[in-house]
Amino acid sequence: MSPAEECYVIGGGRPLRGDVAVSGSKNAALYAIAAGLLTAEPLTLTNVPRIADIDELAEILRALGSQIEVDGETVRIATPEITSTAPPAEQVMRLRASFLVMGPLLARRGEAECVSPGGDVIGSRPLDVHFVGFRMLGATVSRHGANWRAAVPEGTQLHGARIFFDYPSVLGTVNVLFAAVLARGHTTIVNAAAEPEVAMAARLLNRMGARITGEGTPMLEVDGVRSLHGAEFAIIPDRLEAGTYLLAGAATGGDVRVTNAVPHHLDSLITKLREMGMTVEASDAGGVRAAANGPLQAAQVQAVPYPGFATDLHPQMAAAMTQAHGISLVHERVYDNRTLYVNELRKLGARIVTGGESVIIEGPTPLAGSAVRALDIRAGAAVVVAGLAAEGETTVLGIGHLDRGYADLEVRLRALGAQIERR
Ligand code: EPU
């Protein structure tokens, strides 16, 4: 059976309790792997999650000339020579992060050609931030058939610039940073993404010899260098995976500690869980523990760029809110099509409606098991959270989406006392 045909069968209605450790961050690991294209020397990454998206990006890098060895959670990348500046279209269309090869190819080879990347269908996902950045650094960007082509004009090289982003795009910031680190002179990126994964990418680049300051803020300063060197680097823990387990604990009236969660990556979630009546303990040494303390209360959440509440925790939060007393609201301000999961939650009995990009949830609702579908990674996580809270058996179809983003999901949930099987 291929992963797309497999399903989860969940026997819900049991509070999740116990400790769980999360993998390295999916998104941060993808940025780190793409960074491997920026140097001829070996880059060794540890704490890389064992998920399908990592293998997909590794395949794309191989097609560009990288040698990549995946050994459990360690990935070794060496790209002595870039042999192609055009990644294979079918592969690029499967993975949004594949577009991150553009910045490094442009910086190292002066040209890159790529189709528009695929990824989850959660809204319009333009690329203009990437292109504005490349152009400001001195490249031309044009359309050739289905491809985007970025090139450094003959006889010139990428140069520093002051770049303003209309929107703090996460991948846009990383891609432009990749090009800027090897550009001549100084670059300032204004309105950069401040997500912890972007900050980690900047720290990794510095470890490789780049000169970036301001990481984790909306203002990045870069002094270009001639070349980067190899490094060894550990990927940060996945705050979105951590948030998913904490919300599964909340939805089931349980008590879950994510032992390696970084508390300051989860400020917004911790605050909301406390507002909802959970007892939350958070420390750098002990991770984050959220325990039910009486009935869950309704709350209001706005999904916005970091440090605001993460859009990638919106569907799981809505699933937990079905168990909260009162009327809850999630207002999505990042994507314009994130709310398709709502129909799946309704199949389990949730009282949930959408109005534009707002989702209104009335609770608490006794959910009842049913067959539901994982529509994307986070919509899939939401139906798992709801299935864990529902009485009876829930079947989750389309779990290939979950395999793209969550390593050993069922194993970790079982360790917390969940009844969940892959079939
Ligand atoms: N946007 C623009 N202009 C652009 C690019 C984006 O306006 O040029 C807008 C989009 O319209 C959208 C918003 O920015 O409304 C978010 O897009 P962004 O470019 O920030 O997202 P991304 O970089 O494509 C990454 C993550 C997503 C995560 C978002 C937001 C990866 C591979 N993907 O996508 O992760 O939702 O940032 O935090 O890192 C996931 O892990 O499930 C996932 C979808």
PDB file of N, CA, C and O in Angstrom, residues 292-356:
ATOM      1  N   ALA A 292      -4.779  19.971  31.614  1.00  0.00           N
ATOM      2  CA  ALA A 292      -6.169  20.411  31.777  1.00  0.00           C
ATOM      3  C   ALA A 292      -6.398  20.702  33.250  1.00  0.00           C
ATOM      4  O   ALA A 292      -5.872  20.028  34.126  1.00  0.00           O
ATOM      5  N   ASN A 293      -7.194  21.734  33.488  1.00  0.00           N
ATOM      6  CA  ASN A 293      -7.446  22.170  34.854  1.00  0.00           C
ATOM      7  C   ASN A 293      -8.899  22.603  34.872  1.00  0.00           C
ATOM      8  O   ASN A 293      -9.203  23.760  34.826  1.00  0.00           O
ATOM      9  N   GLY A 294      -9.794  21.630  34.832  1.00  0.00           N
ATOM     10  CA  GLY A 294     -11.223  21.960  34.682  1.00  0.00           C
ATOM     11  C   GLY A 294     -11.566  22.104  33.214  1.00  0.00           C
ATOM     12  O   GLY A 294     -10.726  21.861  32.345  1.00  0.00           O
ATOM     13  N   PRO A 295     -12.792  22.509  32.925  1.00  0.00           N
ATOM     14  CA  PRO A 295     -13.224  22.570  31.524  1.00  0.00           C
ATOM     15  C   PRO A 295     -12.458  23.635  30.727  1.00  0.00           C
ATOM     16  O   PRO A 295     -12.084  24.668  31.272  1.00  0.00           O
ATOM     17  N   LEU A 296     -12.281  23.336  29.453  1.00  0.00           N
ATOM     18  CA  LEU A 296     -11.599  24.266  28.537  1.00  0.00           C
ATOM     19  C   LEU A 296     -12.550  25.440  28.257  1.00  0.00           C
ATOM     20  O   LEU A 296     -13.757  25.234  28.094  1.00  0.00           O
ATOM     21  N   GLN A 297     -11.997  26.639  28.174  1.00  0.00           N
ATOM     22  CA  GLN A 297     -12.822  27.833  27.907  1.00  0.00           C
ATOM     23  C   GLN A 297     -12.572  28.349  26.487  1.00  0.00           C
ATOM     24  O   GLN A 297     -11.476  28.197  25.958  1.00  0.00           O
ATOM     25  N   ALA A 298     -13.584  28.988  25.914  1.00  0.00           N
ATOM     26  CA  ALA A 298     -13.464  29.540  24.556  1.00  0.00           C
ATOM     27  C   ALA A 298     -12.396  30.645  24.516  1.00  0.00           C
ATOM     28  O   ALA A 298     -12.067  31.237  25.543  1.00  0.00           O
ATOM     29  N   ALA A 299     -11.858  30.883  23.322  1.00  0.00           N
ATOM     30  CA  ALA A 299     -10.841  31.932  23.159  1.00  0.00           C
ATOM     31  C   ALA A 299     -10.924  32.489  21.742  1.00  0.00           C
ATOM     32  O   ALA A 299     -11.639  31.949  20.888  1.00  0.00           O
ATOM     33  N   GLN A 300     -10.200  33.567  21.520  1.00  0.00           N
ATOM     34  CA  GLN A 300     -10.110  34.158  20.184  1.00  0.00           C
ATOM     35  C   GLN A 300      -8.651  34.193  19.763  1.00  0.00           C
ATOM     36  O   GLN A 300      -7.793  34.563  20.559  1.00  0.00           O
ATOM     37  N   VAL A 301      -8.415  33.819  18.523  1.00  0.00           N
ATOM     38  CA  VAL A 301      -7.041  33.709  18.029  1.00  0.00           C
ATOM     39  C   VAL A 301      -6.952  34.350  16.649  1.00  0.00           C
ATOM     40  O   VAL A 301      -7.853  34.183  15.834  1.00  0.00           O
ATOM     41  N   GLN A 302      -5.888  35.080  16.398  1.00  0.00           N
ATOM     42  CA  GLN A 302      -5.618  35.586  15.038  1.00  0.00           C
ATOM     43  C   GLN A 302      -4.348  34.932  14.540  1.00  0.00           C
ATOM     44  O   GLN A 302      -3.303  35.040  15.197  1.00  0.00           O
ATOM     45  N   ALA A 303      -4.406  34.280  13.383  1.00  0.00           N
ATOM     46  CA  ALA A 303      -3.200  33.672  12.807  1.00  0.00           C
ATOM     47  C   ALA A 303      -2.496  34.720  11.954  1.00  0.00           C
ATOM     48  O   ALA A 303      -3.048  35.204  10.961  1.00  0.00           O
ATOM     49  N   VAL A 304      -1.304  35.079  12.361  1.00  0.00           N
ATOM     50  CA  VAL A 304      -0.520  36.140  11.706  1.00  0.00           C
ATOM     51  C   VAL A 304       0.944  35.703  11.679  1.00  0.00           C
ATOM     52  O   VAL A 304       1.304  34.703  12.313  1.00  0.00           O
ATOM     53  N   PRO A 305       1.818  36.437  10.968  1.00  0.00           N
ATOM     54  CA  PRO A 305       3.235  36.051  10.991  1.00  0.00           C
ATOM     55  C   PRO A 305       3.814  36.084  12.413  1.00  0.00           C
ATOM     56  O   PRO A 305       3.299  36.775  13.289  1.00  0.00           O
ATOM     57  N   TYR A 306       4.889  35.334  12.622  1.00  0.00           N
ATOM     58  CA  TYR A 306       5.589  35.262  13.909  1.00  0.00           C
ATOM     59  C   TYR A 306       6.032  36.663  14.338  1.00  0.00           C
ATOM     60  O   TYR A 306       6.455  37.436  13.482  1.00  0.00           O
ATOM     61  N   PRO A 307       5.959  37.020  15.610  1.00  0.00           N
ATOM     62  CA  PRO A 307       5.684  36.171  16.765  1.00  0.00           C
ATOM     63  C   PRO A 307       4.200  35.997  17.082  1.00  0.00           C
ATOM     64  O   PRO A 307       3.857  35.562  18.183  1.00  0.00           O
ATOM     65  N   GLY A 308       3.316  36.335  16.160  1.00  0.00           N
ATOM     66  CA  GLY A 308       1.890  36.091  16.363  1.00  0.00           C
ATOM     67  C   GLY A 308       1.582  34.603  16.313  1.00  0.00           C
ATOM     68  O   GLY A 308       2.472  33.786  16.096  1.00  0.00           O
ATOM     69  N   PHE A 309       0.309  34.280  16.488  1.00  0.00           N
ATOM     70  CA  PHE A 309      -0.109  32.879  16.501  1.00  0.00           C
ATOM     71  C   PHE A 309       0.126  32.256  15.115  1.00  0.00           C
ATOM     72  O   PHE A 309      -0.267  32.814  14.097  1.00  0.00           O
ATOM     73  N   ALA A 310       0.740  31.076  15.080  1.00  0.00           N
ATOM     74  CA  ALA A 310       1.153  30.458  13.806  1.00  0.00           C
ATOM     75  C   ALA A 310      -0.039  29.954  12.994  1.00  0.00           C
ATOM     76  O   ALA A 310      -0.872  29.211  13.517  1.00  0.00           O
ATOM     77  N   THR A 311      -0.083  30.323  11.739  1.00  0.00           N
ATOM     78  CA  THR A 311      -1.128  29.785  10.850  1.00  0.00           C
ATOM     79  C   THR A 311      -1.064  28.259  10.793  1.00  0.00           C
ATOM     80  O   THR A 311      -2.081  27.601  10.627  1.00  0.00           O
ATOM     81  N   ASP A 312       0.133  27.702  10.963  1.00  0.00           N
ATOM     82  CA  ASP A 312       0.275  26.242  10.890  1.00  0.00           C
ATOM     83  C   ASP A 312      -0.232  25.534  12.153  1.00  0.00           C
ATOM     84  O   ASP A 312      -0.156  24.304  12.239  1.00  0.00           O
ATOM     85  N   LEU A 313      -0.710  26.310  13.140  1.00  0.00           N
ATOM     86  CA  LEU A 313      -1.388  25.696  14.293  1.00  0.00           C
ATOM     87  C   LEU A 313      -2.872  26.056  14.312  1.00  0.00           C
ATOM     88  O   LEU A 313      -3.597  25.643  15.214  1.00  0.00           O
ATOM     89  N   HIS A 314      -3.310  26.849  13.329  1.00  0.00           N
ATOM     90  CA  HIS A 314      -4.718  27.272  13.308  1.00  0.00           C
ATOM     91  C   HIS A 314      -5.691  26.072  13.253  1.00  0.00           C
ATOM     92  O   HIS A 314      -6.576  25.983  14.109  1.00  0.00           O
ATOM     93  N   PRO A 315      -5.548  25.139  12.289  1.00  0.00           N
ATOM     94  CA  PRO A 315      -6.555  24.065  12.226  1.00  0.00           C
ATOM     95  C   PRO A 315      -6.589  23.200  13.497  1.00  0.00           C
ATOM     96  O   PRO A 315      -7.664  22.817  13.958  1.00  0.00           O
ATOM     97  N   GLN A 316      -5.390  22.919  14.066  1.00  0.00           N
ATOM     98  CA  GLN A 316      -5.348  22.098  15.286  1.00  0.00           C
ATOM     99  C   GLN A 316      -5.990  22.855  16.444  1.00  0.00           C
ATOM    100  O   GLN A 316      -6.660  22.256  17.301  1.00  0.00           O
ATOM    101  N   MET A 317      -5.787  24.170  16.514  1.00  0.00           N
ATOM    102  CA  MET A 317      -6.411  24.977  17.571  1.00  0.00           C
ATOM    103  C   MET A 317      -7.929  24.930  17.420  1.00  0.00           C
ATOM    104  O   MET A 317      -8.662  24.765  18.398  1.00  0.00           O
ATOM    105  N   ALA A 318      -8.418  25.060  16.182  1.00  0.00           N
ATOM    106  CA  ALA A 318      -9.870  25.015  15.963  1.00  0.00           C
ATOM    107  C   ALA A 318     -10.430  23.665  16.421  1.00  0.00           C
ATOM    108  O   ALA A 318     -11.508  23.593  17.006  1.00  0.00           O
ATOM    109  N   ALA A 319      -9.663  22.588  16.170  1.00  0.00           N
ATOM    110  CA  ALA A 319     -10.120  21.250  16.608  1.00  0.00           C
ATOM    111  C   ALA A 319     -10.225  21.218  18.130  1.00  0.00           C
ATOM    112  O   ALA A 319     -11.214  20.708  18.682  1.00  0.00           O
ATOM    113  N   ALA A 320      -9.237  21.778  18.834  1.00  0.00           N
ATOM    114  CA  ALA A 320      -9.285  21.795  20.311  1.00  0.00           C
ATOM    115  C   ALA A 320     -10.443  22.659  20.791  1.00  0.00           C
ATOM    116  O   ALA A 320     -11.102  22.348  21.794  1.00  0.00           O
ATOM    117  N   MET A 321     -10.734  23.740  20.078  1.00  0.00           N
ATOM    118  CA  MET A 321     -11.804  24.662  20.501  1.00  0.00           C
ATOM    119  C   MET A 321     -13.184  24.020  20.460  1.00  0.00           C
ATOM    120  O   MET A 321     -14.110  24.513  21.101  1.00  0.00           O
ATOM    121  N   THR A 322     -13.331  22.927  19.703  1.00  0.00           N
ATOM    122  CA  THR A 322     -14.637  22.242  19.704  1.00  0.00           C
ATOM    123  C   THR A 322     -14.961  21.719  21.104  1.00  0.00           C
ATOM    124  O   THR A 322     -16.101  21.436  21.413  1.00  0.00           O
ATOM    125  N   GLN A 323     -13.943  21.613  21.952  1.00  0.00           N
ATOM    126  CA  GLN A 323     -14.149  21.091  23.313  1.00  0.00           C
ATOM    127  C   GLN A 323     -14.185  22.211  24.357  1.00  0.00           C
ATOM    128  O   GLN A 323     -14.248  21.953  25.557  1.00  0.00           O
ATOM    129  N   ALA A 324     -14.139  23.475  23.910  1.00  0.00           N
ATOM    130  CA  ALA A 324     -14.101  24.611  24.853  1.00  0.00           C
ATOM    131  C   ALA A 324     -15.508  25.163  25.075  1.00  0.00           C
ATOM    132  O   ALA A 324     -16.319  25.208  24.141  1.00  0.00           O
ATOM    133  N   HIS A 325     -15.767  25.612  26.290  1.00  0.00           N
ATOM    134  CA  HIS A 325     -17.091  26.166  26.619  1.00  0.00           C
ATOM    135  C   HIS A 325     -17.235  27.568  26.063  1.00  0.00           C
ATOM    136  O   HIS A 325     -16.454  28.454  26.411  1.00  0.00           O
ATOM    137  N   GLY A 326     -18.235  27.780  25.214  1.00  0.00           N
ATOM    138  CA  GLY A 326     -18.488  29.124  24.682  1.00  0.00           C
ATOM    139  C   GLY A 326     -18.205  29.205  23.191  1.00  0.00           C
ATOM    140  O   GLY A 326     -18.039  28.186  22.511  1.00  0.00           O
ATOM    141  N   ILE A 327     -18.171  30.431  22.701  1.00  0.00           N
ATOM    142  CA  ILE A 327     -17.966  30.665  21.260  1.00  0.00           C
ATOM    143  C   ILE A 327     -16.513  31.069  21.050  1.00  0.00           C
ATOM    144  O   ILE A 327     -16.062  32.087  21.572  1.00  0.00           O
ATOM    145  N   SER A 328     -15.794  30.288  20.260  1.00  0.00           N
ATOM    146  CA  SER A 328     -14.396  30.605  19.947  1.00  0.00           C
ATOM    147  C   SER A 328     -14.289  31.133  18.524  1.00  0.00           C
ATOM    148  O   SER A 328     -15.138  30.825  17.675  1.00  0.00           O
ATOM    149  N   LEU A 329     -13.225  31.882  18.289  1.00  0.00           N
ATOM    150  CA  LEU A 329     -13.012  32.460  16.958  1.00  0.00           C
ATOM    151  C   LEU A 329     -11.552  32.294  16.556  1.00  0.00           C
ATOM    152  O   LEU A 329     -10.650  32.577  17.353  1.00  0.00           O
ATOM    153  N   VAL A 330     -11.335  31.832  15.328  1.00  0.00           N
ATOM    154  CA  VAL A 330      -9.983  31.878  14.756  1.00  0.00           C
ATOM    155  C   VAL A 330     -10.061  32.742  13.497  1.00  0.00           C
ATOM    156  O   VAL A 330     -10.855  32.446  12.601  1.00  0.00           O
ATOM    157  N   HIS A 331      -9.273  33.785  13.476  1.00  0.00           N
ATOM    158  CA  HIS A 331      -9.267  34.656  12.305  1.00  0.00           C
ATOM    159  C   HIS A 331      -7.944  34.431  11.567  1.00  0.00           C
ATOM    160  O   HIS A 331      -6.877  34.701  12.107  1.00  0.00           O
ATOM    161  N   GLU A 332      -8.043  33.908  10.336  1.00  0.00           N
ATOM    162  CA  GLU A 332      -6.840  33.570   9.560  1.00  0.00           C
ATOM    163  C   GLU A 332      -6.401  34.783   8.752  1.00  0.00           C
ATOM    164  O   GLU A 332      -7.148  35.266   7.910  1.00  0.00           O
ATOM    165  N   ARG A 333      -5.188  35.264   9.006  1.00  0.00           N
ATOM    166  CA  ARG A 333      -4.738  36.459   8.287  1.00  0.00           C
ATOM    167  C   ARG A 333      -3.491  36.206   7.447  1.00  0.00           C
ATOM    168  O   ARG A 333      -2.878  37.148   6.942  1.00  0.00           O
ATOM    169  N   VAL A 334      -3.106  34.926   7.303  1.00  0.00           N
ATOM    170  CA  VAL A 334      -1.955  34.622   6.450  1.00  0.00           C
ATOM    171  C   VAL A 334      -2.436  34.062   5.108  1.00  0.00           C
ATOM    172  O   VAL A 334      -2.041  34.553   4.045  1.00  0.00           O
ATOM    173  N   TYR A 335      -3.290  33.060   5.142  1.00  0.00           N
ATOM    174  CA  TYR A 335      -3.739  32.396   3.913  1.00  0.00           C
ATOM    175  C   TYR A 335      -5.207  32.709   3.641  1.00  0.00           C
ATOM    176  O   TYR A 335      -5.984  32.921   4.572  1.00  0.00           O
ATOM    177  N   ASP A 336      -5.582  32.660   2.348  1.00  0.00           N
ATOM    178  CA  ASP A 336      -6.979  32.942   2.022  1.00  0.00           C
ATOM    179  C   ASP A 336      -7.782  31.679   1.729  1.00  0.00           C
ATOM    180  O   ASP A 336      -8.896  31.749   1.246  1.00  0.00           O
ATOM    181  N   ASN A 337      -7.194  30.500   2.001  1.00  0.00           N
ATOM    182  CA  ASN A 337      -7.944  29.269   1.741  1.00  0.00           C
ATOM    183  C   ASN A 337      -7.545  28.180   2.738  1.00  0.00           C
ATOM    184  O   ASN A 337      -7.321  27.035   2.367  1.00  0.00           O
ATOM    185  N   ARG A 338      -7.415  28.572   3.993  1.00  0.00           N
ATOM    186  CA  ARG A 338      -6.901  27.639   5.003  1.00  0.00           C
ATOM    187  C   ARG A 338      -8.027  26.835   5.648  1.00  0.00           C
ATOM    188  O   ARG A 338      -7.762  25.915   6.424  1.00  0.00           O
ATOM    189  N   THR A 339      -9.289  27.190   5.372  1.00  0.00           N
ATOM    190  CA  THR A 339     -10.375  26.700   6.226  1.00  0.00           C
ATOM    191  C   THR A 339     -11.108  25.473   5.672  1.00  0.00           C
ATOM    192  O   THR A 339     -12.189  25.134   6.144  1.00  0.00           O
ATOM    193  N   LEU A 340     -10.526  24.795   4.684  1.00  0.00           N
ATOM    194  CA  LEU A 340     -11.205  23.628   4.107  1.00  0.00           C
ATOM    195  C   LEU A 340     -11.377  22.501   5.129  1.00  0.00           C
ATOM    196  O   LEU A 340     -12.284  21.672   5.001  1.00  0.00           O
ATOM    197  N   TYR A 341     -10.526  22.459   6.150  1.00  0.00           N
ATOM    198  CA  TYR A 341     -10.601  21.414   7.181  1.00  0.00           C
ATOM    199  C   TYR A 341     -11.934  21.456   7.942  1.00  0.00           C
ATOM    200  O   TYR A 341     -12.343  20.478   8.557  1.00  0.00           O
ATOM    201  N   VAL A 342     -12.597  22.625   7.886  1.00  0.00           N
ATOM    202  CA  VAL A 342     -13.830  22.833   8.647  1.00  0.00           C
ATOM    203  C   VAL A 342     -14.885  21.769   8.303  1.00  0.00           C
ATOM    204  O   VAL A 342     -15.547  21.224   9.181  1.00  0.00           O
ATOM    205  N   ASN A 343     -15.003  21.441   7.027  1.00  0.00           N
ATOM    206  CA  ASN A 343     -15.975  20.406   6.607  1.00  0.00           C
ATOM    207  C   ASN A 343     -15.649  19.063   7.225  1.00  0.00           C
ATOM    208  O   ASN A 343     -16.545  18.293   7.561  1.00  0.00           O
ATOM    209  N   GLU A 344     -14.357  18.764   7.333  1.00  0.00           N
ATOM    210  CA  GLU A 344     -13.954  17.478   7.920  1.00  0.00           C
ATOM    211  C   GLU A 344     -14.323  17.448   9.402  1.00  0.00           C
ATOM    212  O   GLU A 344     -14.798  16.438   9.910  1.00  0.00           O
ATOM    213  N   LEU A 345     -14.103  18.569  10.105  1.00  0.00           N
ATOM    214  CA  LEU A 345     -14.454  18.607  11.538  1.00  0.00           C
ATOM    215  C   LEU A 345     -15.962  18.466  11.716  1.00  0.00           C
ATOM    216  O   LEU A 345     -16.435  17.846  12.678  1.00  0.00           O
ATOM    217  N   ARG A 346     -16.718  19.030  10.764  1.00  0.00           N
ATOM    218  CA  ARG A 346     -18.193  18.890  10.845  1.00  0.00           C
ATOM    219  C   ARG A 346     -18.613  17.434  10.784  1.00  0.00           C
ATOM    220  O   ARG A 346     -19.572  17.023  11.415  1.00  0.00           O
ATOM    221  N   LYS A 347     -17.874  16.640   9.975  1.00  0.00           N
ATOM    222  CA  LYS A 347     -18.231  15.213   9.854  1.00  0.00           C
ATOM    223  C   LYS A 347     -18.133  14.505  11.195  1.00  0.00           C
ATOM    224  O   LYS A 347     -18.728  13.468  11.412  1.00  0.00           O
ATOM    225  N   LEU A 348     -17.299  15.069  12.100  1.00  0.00           N
ATOM    226  CA  LEU A 348     -17.142  14.474  13.432  1.00  0.00           C
ATOM    227  C   LEU A 348     -18.143  15.072  14.417  1.00  0.00           C
ATOM    228  O   LEU A 348     -18.168  14.707  15.593  1.00  0.00           O
ATOM    229  N   GLY A 349     -18.940  16.033  13.931  1.00  0.00           N
ATOM    230  CA  GLY A 349     -19.980  16.612  14.788  1.00  0.00           C
ATOM    231  C   GLY A 349     -19.676  18.007  15.299  1.00  0.00           C
ATOM    232  O   GLY A 349     -20.446  18.553  16.098  1.00  0.00           O
ATOM    233  N   ALA A 350     -18.570  18.600  14.851  1.00  0.00           N
ATOM    234  CA  ALA A 350     -18.222  19.941  15.343  1.00  0.00           C
ATOM    235  C   ALA A 350     -19.271  20.949  14.890  1.00  0.00           C
ATOM    236  O   ALA A 350     -19.806  20.851  13.788  1.00  0.00           O
ATOM    237  N   ARG A 351     -19.567  21.919  15.773  1.00  0.00           N
ATOM    238  CA  ARG A 351     -20.428  23.038  15.377  1.00  0.00           C
ATOM    239  C   ARG A 351     -19.477  24.175  15.021  1.00  0.00           C
ATOM    240  O   ARG A 351     -18.932  24.857  15.888  1.00  0.00           O
ATOM    241  N   ILE A 352     -19.261  24.323  13.736  1.00  0.00           N
ATOM    242  CA  ILE A 352     -18.194  25.214  13.271  1.00  0.00           C
ATOM    243  C   ILE A 352     -18.619  25.831  11.940  1.00  0.00           C
ATOM    244  O   ILE A 352     -19.111  25.128  11.061  1.00  0.00           O
ATOM    245  N   VAL A 353     -18.494  27.139  11.819  1.00  0.00           N
ATOM    246  CA  VAL A 353     -18.856  27.813  10.566  1.00  0.00           C
ATOM    247  C   VAL A 353     -17.735  28.756  10.157  1.00  0.00           C
ATOM    248  O   VAL A 353     -16.941  29.195  10.985  1.00  0.00           O
ATOM    249  N   THR A 354     -17.705  29.060   8.860  1.00  0.00           N
ATOM    250  CA  THR A 354     -16.720  30.027   8.380  1.00  0.00           C
ATOM    251  C   THR A 354     -17.443  31.261   7.863  1.00  0.00           C
ATOM    252  O   THR A 354     -18.573  31.171   7.370  1.00  0.00           O
ATOM    253  N   GLY A 355     -16.797  32.386   7.968  1.00  0.00           N
ATOM    254  CA  GLY A 355     -17.277  33.627   7.360  1.00  0.00           C
ATOM    255  C   GLY A 355     -16.039  34.310   6.843  1.00  0.00           C
ATOM    256  O   GLY A 355     -15.219  34.768   7.636  1.00  0.00           O
ATOM    257  N   GLY A 356     -15.845  34.290   5.524  1.00  0.00           N
ATOM    258  CA  GLY A 356     -14.580  34.786   4.986  1.00  0.00           C
ATOM    259  C   GLY A 356     -13.468  33.924   5.543  1.00  0.00           C
ATOM    260  O   GLY A 356     -13.550  32.695   5.523  1.00  0.00           O
TER     261      GLY A 356
END
